[in-house]
Coordinates of C-alpha atoms and ligand atoms in Angstrom, one line a residue:
M1 CA 174.0 125.9 57.1
S2 CA 175.9 123.3 55.2
P3 CA 174.2 119.9 55.1
Q4 CA 176.5 118.3 57.7
S5 CA 177.0 121.3 60.0
H6 CA 175.4 121.8 63.4
P7 CA 174.5 124.9 65.1
S8 CA 176.7 126.0 67.9
H9 CA 176.0 125.3 71.6
H10 CA 174.4 128.5 72.8
A11 CA 172.3 128.9 69.8
H12 CA 170.1 126.4 71.6
Q13 CA 169.6 128.0 75.0
H14 CA 166.3 129.6 74.0
G15 CA 164.7 126.6 72.5
T16 CA 164.9 124.3 75.4
E17 CA 162.1 126.4 77.0
Q18 CA 159.7 125.5 74.2
G19 CA 160.9 121.9 73.9
L20 CA 163.0 122.8 70.8
W21 CA 166.7 122.0 70.8
D22 CA 167.4 123.2 67.3
P23 CA 164.4 125.4 66.5
E24 CA 165.4 126.2 63.0
A25 CA 165.9 122.6 61.9
E26 CA 163.1 121.2 63.9
T27 CA 160.3 123.5 62.7
R28 CA 160.9 123.2 58.9
S29 CA 157.8 122.9 56.8
R30 CA 157.2 119.6 55.0
D31 CA 158.3 121.2 51.7
A32 CA 161.6 122.3 53.2
I33 CA 162.2 118.9 54.8
E34 CA 161.6 117.2 51.5
A35 CA 163.8 119.6 49.6
L36 CA 166.6 119.0 52.1
Q37 CA 166.1 115.2 51.9
I38 CA 166.5 115.2 48.1
E39 CA 169.6 117.3 48.3
R40 CA 171.1 115.0 50.9
L41 CA 170.0 111.9 49.1
R42 CA 171.9 113.0 46.0
T43 CA 175.1 113.6 48.0
L44 CA 174.6 110.3 49.7
V45 CA 174.4 108.4 46.4
A46 CA 177.8 109.9 45.5
R47 CA 179.3 109.0 48.9
V48 CA 178.2 105.4 49.0
A49 CA 179.9 104.7 45.7
Q50 CA 182.8 104.0 48.0
V51 CA 181.0 100.9 49.3
P52 CA 181.4 97.9 46.9
F53 CA 177.9 96.6 47.7
Y54 CA 176.3 99.8 46.5
R55 CA 178.8 100.6 43.8
D56 CA 178.1 97.2 42.0
H57 CA 174.4 97.9 42.1
F58 CA 174.9 101.4 40.8
V59 CA 177.3 100.5 38.0
H60 CA 174.9 97.9 36.6
R61 CA 172.0 100.2 36.5
E62 CA 173.8 103.4 35.7
I63 CA 172.7 105.0 38.9
G64 CA 174.3 108.2 40.2
P65 CA 173.3 111.4 41.9
H66 CA 171.6 112.5 38.6
S67 CA 169.1 109.6 39.1
I68 CA 167.5 111.3 42.1
R69 CA 165.1 114.0 40.9
S70 CA 162.3 113.5 43.4
L71 CA 162.0 111.6 46.7
A72 CA 160.2 108.8 44.9
D73 CA 163.4 108.1 43.1
V74 CA 164.8 106.6 46.3
R75 CA 162.9 103.5 45.0
R76 CA 165.5 103.1 42.2
L77 CA 168.1 102.4 44.9
P78 CA 168.6 98.9 46.3
L79 CA 167.3 97.7 49.7
T80 CA 169.8 96.6 52.3
T81 CA 169.2 93.8 54.8
K82 CA 170.8 92.6 58.0
D83 CA 172.1 89.6 56.0
D84 CA 173.8 91.9 53.5
L85 CA 175.6 93.5 56.5
R86 CA 176.5 90.0 57.8
R87 CA 178.0 89.0 54.5
Q88 CA 180.2 92.0 54.5
H89 CA 181.3 91.5 58.1
P90 CA 182.9 93.3 59.8
F91 CA 183.6 96.4 57.7
G92 CA 182.5 95.9 54.1
F93 CA 180.0 98.7 54.4
L94 CA 182.5 101.4 55.5
A95 CA 182.4 104.5 53.3
V96 CA 185.5 106.0 55.0
P97 CA 189.0 104.7 55.6
R98 CA 189.2 102.6 58.8
R99 CA 191.5 105.2 60.4
A100 CA 188.7 107.8 60.2
L101 CA 186.6 105.8 62.7
A102 CA 186.0 107.2 66.2
R103 CA 183.7 104.5 67.8
I104 CA 182.4 101.1 67.0
H105 CA 179.2 99.7 68.5
G106 CA 177.4 96.4 67.9
S107 CA 173.9 95.1 67.7
S108 CA 172.7 93.9 71.1
G109 CA 172.2 90.3 70.1
T110 CA 174.8 88.7 72.4
T111 CA 175.6 85.7 70.3
G112 CA 177.8 84.7 67.4
R113 CA 178.9 87.6 65.4
P114 CA 177.3 90.9 66.4
T115 CA 176.9 93.3 63.4
F116 CA 179.2 96.2 64.0
V117 CA 178.3 99.8 63.5
A118 CA 181.0 102.3 62.9
Y119 CA 181.0 106.1 63.6
T120 CA 183.3 108.9 62.6
A121 CA 183.8 111.8 65.1
R122 CA 181.2 113.7 63.1
D123 CA 178.7 110.8 63.3
L124 CA 179.1 110.9 67.0
E125 CA 178.3 114.6 67.0
T126 CA 175.3 114.1 64.9
W127 CA 174.1 111.3 67.1
S128 CA 174.4 113.3 70.4
H129 CA 172.7 116.2 68.6
L130 CA 169.7 113.9 67.6
C131 CA 169.4 112.5 71.1
A132 CA 169.5 116.0 72.6
R133 CA 166.6 116.9 70.3
F134 CA 164.2 114.2 71.3
L135 CA 165.1 114.5 75.0
V136 CA 164.5 118.3 74.9
A137 CA 161.2 117.6 73.0
G138 CA 160.3 115.5 76.0
G139 CA 161.1 118.3 78.5
L140 CA 164.7 117.8 79.4
K141 CA 166.3 120.9 80.8
P142 CA 170.0 121.8 81.5
E143 CA 169.1 121.9 85.3
H144 CA 167.9 118.3 85.4
T145 CA 169.7 115.2 86.7
V146 CA 169.3 112.1 84.6
Q147 CA 169.8 108.5 85.7
I148 CA 170.7 106.3 82.8
A149 CA 169.9 102.6 83.5
F150 CA 170.9 101.4 80.0
G151 CA 173.9 99.2 79.4
Y152 CA 177.1 101.0 78.5
G153 CA 179.0 98.8 76.1
L154 CA 178.5 97.6 72.5
F155 CA 174.7 98.4 73.0
T156 CA 174.0 101.8 71.7
G157 CA 171.5 102.8 74.5
G158 CA 173.9 103.9 77.2
F159 CA 176.6 105.9 75.3
G160 CA 174.1 107.3 72.8
L161 CA 171.9 108.9 75.3
H162 CA 174.8 109.8 77.6
Y163 CA 176.3 112.2 75.1
G164 CA 172.9 113.5 74.1
I165 CA 172.3 114.6 77.7
E166 CA 175.7 116.0 78.0
R167 CA 175.0 118.2 75.0
V168 CA 171.9 119.6 76.7
G169 CA 174.0 120.3 79.8
A170 CA 172.0 118.2 82.3
A171 CA 173.8 116.2 84.9
I172 CA 174.2 112.5 84.2
I173 CA 174.3 109.5 86.5
P174 CA 175.7 106.7 84.4
A175 CA 174.2 104.0 86.6
A176 CA 174.1 101.5 83.7
A177 CA 171.8 98.5 83.5
G178 CA 170.8 96.2 86.3
N179 CA 171.3 96.0 90.1
T180 CA 167.9 97.5 90.9
R181 CA 168.6 97.9 94.6
R182 CA 171.6 100.1 93.8
Q183 CA 169.5 102.1 91.2
L184 CA 167.1 102.8 94.0
E185 CA 169.8 103.9 96.5
I186 CA 171.2 106.2 93.8
M187 CA 167.8 107.7 93.3
R188 CA 167.3 108.2 97.0
D189 CA 170.7 109.9 97.4
L190 CA 170.9 112.0 94.3
D191 CA 167.2 112.9 93.4
P192 CA 167.3 112.6 89.6
E193 CA 164.2 113.9 88.0
V194 CA 164.6 111.9 84.8
L195 CA 165.0 108.1 84.2
I196 CA 166.3 106.5 81.0
C197 CA 166.0 102.8 80.4
T198 CA 163.7 100.2 78.7
P199 CA 160.0 100.4 79.6
S200 CA 160.2 97.0 81.3
Y201 CA 163.1 98.0 83.4
A202 CA 161.1 101.0 84.6
L203 CA 158.5 98.5 86.0
T204 CA 161.3 96.4 87.6
I205 CA 162.4 99.5 89.4
A206 CA 158.9 100.1 90.7
D207 CA 158.7 96.5 91.8
G208 CA 162.1 96.7 93.4
A209 CA 161.0 99.8 95.4
R210 CA 157.9 98.0 96.7
E211 CA 160.0 95.1 97.8
L212 CA 162.0 97.5 99.9
G213 CA 158.9 99.0 101.3
I214 CA 159.2 102.2 99.3
D215 CA 156.2 103.6 97.5
P216 CA 157.5 104.0 94.0
R217 CA 155.4 107.2 93.6
T218 CA 157.6 108.8 96.2
L219 CA 160.7 108.3 94.1
P220 CA 162.2 111.6 92.7
I221 CA 161.7 110.6 89.0
R222 CA 159.1 112.8 87.2
T223 CA 159.9 112.0 83.6
G224 CA 161.0 108.8 81.8
H225 CA 162.4 108.3 78.3
F226 CA 161.9 104.7 77.4
G227 CA 162.8 102.7 74.3
G228 CA 164.8 99.8 72.9
E229 CA 161.9 97.4 73.0
P230 CA 158.2 97.3 72.1
W231 CA 155.7 98.4 74.6
T232 CA 152.0 99.3 74.6
E233 CA 149.8 102.3 75.6
D234 CA 148.6 100.1 78.5
M235 CA 152.1 99.7 79.6
R236 CA 152.7 103.4 79.5
C237 CA 149.6 104.0 81.7
E238 CA 150.9 101.4 84.1
I239 CA 154.4 102.9 84.3
E240 CA 153.0 106.4 84.7
E241 CA 150.6 105.3 87.4
Q242 CA 153.1 103.3 89.4
L243 CA 155.9 105.8 89.4
D244 CA 153.8 108.9 89.1
I245 CA 155.8 110.1 86.1
T246 CA 155.3 111.2 82.5
A247 CA 156.6 108.5 80.1
F248 CA 158.0 109.3 76.6
N249 CA 158.7 106.8 73.9
N250 CA 161.8 106.9 71.7
Y251 CA 162.9 104.6 68.9
G252 CA 166.1 103.7 67.1
L253 CA 168.2 100.7 66.0
S254 CA 171.9 100.2 66.0
E255 CA 172.5 99.6 62.3
V256 CA 171.0 103.0 61.6
I257 CA 172.6 105.0 64.5
G258 CA 171.1 103.7 67.8
P259 CA 168.6 105.8 69.8
G260 CA 167.8 109.1 68.1
V261 CA 165.9 108.0 65.0
S262 CA 162.6 109.2 66.5
G263 CA 161.0 110.3 69.7
E264 CA 157.9 111.8 71.2
C265 CA 157.3 115.5 71.8
S266 CA 155.1 116.8 74.6
A267 CA 151.9 116.0 72.5
R268 CA 152.9 112.3 72.6
T269 CA 151.0 111.5 69.5
G270 CA 153.6 109.5 67.7
M271 CA 157.4 109.7 67.5
H272 CA 158.8 112.5 65.4
I273 CA 161.2 111.0 62.9
Q274 CA 164.3 113.1 62.5
E275 CA 163.8 113.4 58.8
D276 CA 166.6 115.8 58.1
H277 CA 168.9 112.8 58.9
F278 CA 166.7 109.8 58.1
L279 CA 164.6 109.2 55.0
V280 CA 161.9 106.7 56.1
E281 CA 159.6 104.7 53.8
C282 CA 156.8 102.5 54.9
L283 CA 156.5 99.4 52.7
D284 CA 154.4 96.4 52.3
P285 CA 156.8 93.7 53.5
E286 CA 155.7 91.3 50.8
S287 CA 155.4 93.4 47.7
L288 CA 157.9 96.0 48.9
E289 CA 155.6 98.7 47.5
P290 CA 154.7 101.7 49.6
V291 CA 151.6 101.2 51.7
A292 CA 148.8 103.7 51.5
E293 CA 149.2 106.8 53.7
G294 CA 148.6 105.9 57.3
E295 CA 148.6 102.1 56.8
A296 CA 150.9 99.8 58.7
G297 CA 154.1 98.6 56.9
E298 CA 157.7 97.9 57.4
L299 CA 159.9 100.9 58.1
V300 CA 162.8 101.1 55.6
I301 CA 165.4 103.8 56.5
T302 CA 168.0 105.6 54.5
T303 CA 170.7 107.4 56.6
L304 CA 171.1 110.8 54.9
T305 CA 174.1 112.1 56.9
R306 CA 176.0 109.1 58.3
E307 CA 179.6 109.2 57.2
A308 CA 181.2 106.0 58.4
M309 CA 178.5 103.5 57.5
P310 CA 175.7 105.1 55.5
L311 CA 172.9 102.7 54.7
I312 CA 170.5 102.9 51.8
R313 CA 167.0 101.6 52.3
Y314 CA 167.8 99.5 55.4
R315 CA 165.0 97.0 56.1
T316 CA 164.3 97.5 59.8
R317 CA 161.8 94.6 60.0
D318 CA 159.8 96.9 62.3
I319 CA 156.1 97.3 61.5
A320 CA 154.6 100.8 62.2
R321 CA 152.4 103.5 60.7
L322 CA 153.5 106.9 59.5
D323 CA 151.5 110.1 59.9
R324 CA 152.7 113.1 57.9
Q325 CA 150.1 115.6 59.3
P326 CA 151.7 118.5 61.1
C327 CA 151.8 118.2 64.8
A328 CA 150.5 120.6 67.5
C329 CA 154.1 121.1 68.6
G330 CA 155.0 122.9 65.4
R331 CA 157.3 120.3 64.0
G332 CA 156.6 119.3 60.4
T333 CA 158.3 115.9 60.6
A334 CA 156.4 112.7 60.0
R335 CA 155.5 110.8 63.1
M336 CA 155.7 107.0 63.5
S337 CA 153.3 105.0 65.6
R338 CA 154.5 102.5 68.2
V339 CA 156.2 99.5 66.6
T340 CA 153.4 96.9 66.5
G341 CA 155.3 93.9 65.2
R342 CA 158.2 92.6 63.3
T343 CA 158.5 90.9 59.9
D344 CA 161.1 88.5 61.2
D345 CA 161.1 86.3 64.3
L346 CA 163.2 88.6 66.5
L347 CA 161.9 88.6 70.1
I348 CA 162.9 91.3 72.5
I349 CA 162.9 89.9 76.0
R350 CA 163.3 92.5 78.7
G351 CA 165.2 94.6 76.3
V352 CA 167.5 91.9 75.0
N353 CA 167.2 91.0 71.3
V354 CA 166.9 87.2 70.9
F355 CA 166.3 85.2 67.7
P356 CA 164.7 81.8 68.3
S357 CA 167.6 80.3 66.3
Q358 CA 169.9 81.3 69.2
I359 CA 167.8 79.2 71.6
E360 CA 168.0 76.3 69.1
E361 CA 171.8 76.8 69.0
A362 CA 172.0 76.6 72.8
L363 CA 169.9 73.4 72.8
L364 CA 172.0 71.7 70.2
R365 CA 175.0 72.3 72.4
V366 CA 173.5 70.1 75.2
E367 CA 173.7 66.4 74.7
G368 CA 170.4 64.6 75.2
T369 CA 168.1 67.2 73.8
T370 CA 166.3 67.0 70.5
P371 CA 165.7 69.8 68.0
H372 CA 162.0 69.8 69.1
Y373 CA 161.2 72.7 71.3
L374 CA 158.7 75.4 71.9
I375 CA 159.5 78.9 73.2
E376 CA 156.7 80.5 75.2
V377 CA 157.0 84.1 76.0
S378 CA 154.6 85.7 78.4
R379 CA 154.2 88.7 80.7
P380 CA 152.5 87.2 83.7
G381 CA 153.0 90.3 85.9
R382 CA 154.7 93.1 84.2
L383 CA 157.9 91.4 83.1
D384 CA 158.7 89.1 80.2
E385 CA 159.2 85.4 81.1
V386 CA 160.5 82.8 78.8
H387 CA 159.7 79.1 79.1
V388 CA 161.4 76.7 76.8
K389 CA 159.9 73.3 76.4
V390 CA 162.4 70.8 75.2
E391 CA 161.9 67.2 74.2
I392 CA 164.7 64.9 75.4
R393 CA 166.0 61.7 73.9
P394 CA 164.0 58.6 74.9
E395 CA 167.1 56.9 76.3
L396 CA 167.7 59.9 78.6
F397 CA 164.1 60.4 79.7
S398 CA 164.4 59.2 83.3
D399 CA 162.3 59.3 86.4
R400 CA 165.4 60.3 88.4
M401 CA 164.5 63.9 89.3
D402 CA 168.1 64.8 90.0
R403 CA 169.3 63.9 86.5
M404 CA 166.5 65.8 84.9
Q405 CA 167.2 68.7 87.1
T406 CA 170.9 68.8 86.1
L407 CA 169.9 68.6 82.5
C408 CA 167.5 71.6 82.9
E409 CA 170.2 73.6 84.5
R410 CA 172.7 72.9 81.8
I411 CA 170.2 73.9 79.1
S412 CA 169.4 77.1 81.0
R413 CA 173.1 78.0 81.3
E414 CA 173.7 77.5 77.6
I415 CA 170.7 79.7 76.7
Q416 CA 172.1 82.3 79.0
A417 CA 175.5 82.0 77.4
V418 CA 174.2 82.1 73.8
A419 CA 171.2 84.4 74.0
G420 CA 171.9 86.4 77.1
I421 CA 168.5 85.7 78.7
R422 CA 167.3 83.6 81.6
A423 CA 164.8 81.0 80.6
H424 CA 162.8 78.4 82.5
V425 CA 163.4 75.1 80.9
D426 CA 160.8 72.4 81.0
L427 CA 161.8 68.9 79.8
V428 CA 159.0 67.1 78.1
E429 CA 158.6 63.5 77.0
P430 CA 159.9 62.4 73.6
R431 CA 157.4 63.1 70.8
S432 CA 155.1 65.1 73.0
L433 CA 155.4 68.5 71.1
E434 CA 153.4 69.2 68.0
R435 CA 155.1 68.2 64.7
F436 CA 154.7 70.6 61.7
V437 CA 154.1 69.9 58.1
G438 CA 154.9 73.4 56.8
K439 CA 156.7 76.1 58.7
A440 CA 157.4 75.1 62.2
K441 CA 155.9 77.3 64.8
R442 CA 158.4 77.4 67.6
V443 CA 157.4 80.6 69.3
L444 CA 154.3 81.3 71.3
D445 CA 154.3 84.9 72.2
R446 CA 151.4 85.6 74.6
R447 CA 152.5 89.1 75.4
N448 CA 150.0 90.9 73.1
L449 CA 152.4 93.6 72.1
G450 CA 150.6 94.7 68.9
A451 CA 148.7 97.5 70.5
Ligands
LIG1 O1 167.6 99.2 70.9 C1 168.5 101.3 70.1 C2 167.8 102.0 71.2 C3 168.4 102.1 72.5 C4 166.6 102.6 71.0 C5 167.8 102.8 73.5 C6 166.0 103.4 72.0 C7 166.6 103.4 73.2 P1 169.0 97.6 68.8 O2 169.5 96.9 70.0 O3 169.7 97.4 67.5 O4 169.0 99.1 69.1 O5 167.5 97.2 68.7 C8 166.7 97.8 67.7 O6 164.7 97.4 69.0 O7 164.5 97.5 65.4 C9 163.0 97.7 67.3 O8 162.6 96.4 67.0 C10 163.3 97.7 68.8 N1 163.0 99.0 69.4 C11 163.8 100.0 69.7 N2 163.2 101.1 70.2 C12 161.8 100.7 70.2 C13 160.6 101.3 70.7 C14 168.3 99.8 70.1 N3 160.6 102.6 71.2 C15 165.3 97.2 67.7 N4 159.5 100.7 70.5 C16 164.4 97.9 66.7 C17 159.5 99.4 70.0 C18 161.7 99.4 69.7 N5 160.6 98.8 69.6

């Protein structure tokens, strides 16, 4: 099989029984995986010479395919950050001509300039193939019906999984995100066995059912594939218990491809990284040296087969651990733990990516506020809640409730417009929030997600 080729459709039919979509590729030994990675990494180094950002780096250091002799040589290549992508906005990282593009997605941050992610037709094939793999690993069968409650749009969740399921041959209900009552009606009418959304939305669906007097355990769903935001083992138990389902975790990020980077098999002991397409390092975020085997570090991902926008050593900012021991399921791929934190200040609120700076930007748009604020994130029941405490200017601080109320609503609207989330706004007296000498601490995350 050539590095970029994919097995034909019916080659798969057997495998779905054992949870394997592409048995040959998925059961490679570690040695075979690493040999393939080296080969693909070499080709990649040649391909990204089309991208000025990488070409400049390579030219200075005389780097070329010959520089890659072992996997450790990946460390001779430069790291790529989100800021690098922003500086080349929108398409400075393209490695193919613009006319070769088949789709463009964007990062889910709703503000300012999203970073765009481009795909060729072949990238889209690869992507659906990778989604098919992790879904089948989690028990998806052609005879199933799947309800997708992810956004269809620039966000990669909806379309990415949609085409993966189509590959497998299961029936899709593209319900898209939101409108819980309608999601429940669809479930009642169409009996889907599989639900795909963020873990927090799964709990919203359970809550929504109870509000309508339906016991969520009687819903037709038996399996859920959840991802797009951090969650804990406790939350998995909660979801499984409330909906009477088996819940699988899957991980990905738009810059790298979207969902499909890794996902759990039936053993559910970590998410199998699709290492024939992604080379993953786990680095100490300070020293940028590899952490010891099994230690937590920042995941840094090289896309081995992406055509339109290949990335070398992309810093995901996600903290997780890697386990390279073979898995009971027969796959030799490394497994990643749950994501236990971030090395930047990105918050994921009910699946929406929000940087604190976006909230600040919203505040600055409203006259009468000051740049002193505190964002408190909590999960009082099962859903994230955001409270933003904002100091207002002394001259505006008033005991007229109606004025204060109007100001709160304006701020809330701006936050919704800039960051795409609903926040409770509490106005506080001038100079009542803590002042900082060193780094300001503007976020209080009480959700305890680092499990
Ligand atoms: O959330 C892609 C995706 C969609 C993955 C649907 C899975 C399912 P972004 O919007 O670019 O892409 O956000 C990527 O979300 O860097 C992580 O911080 C976080 N994330 C994604 N999946 C998980 C997960 C999509 N299973 C960012 N556990 C990533 C924890 C996750 N965090």
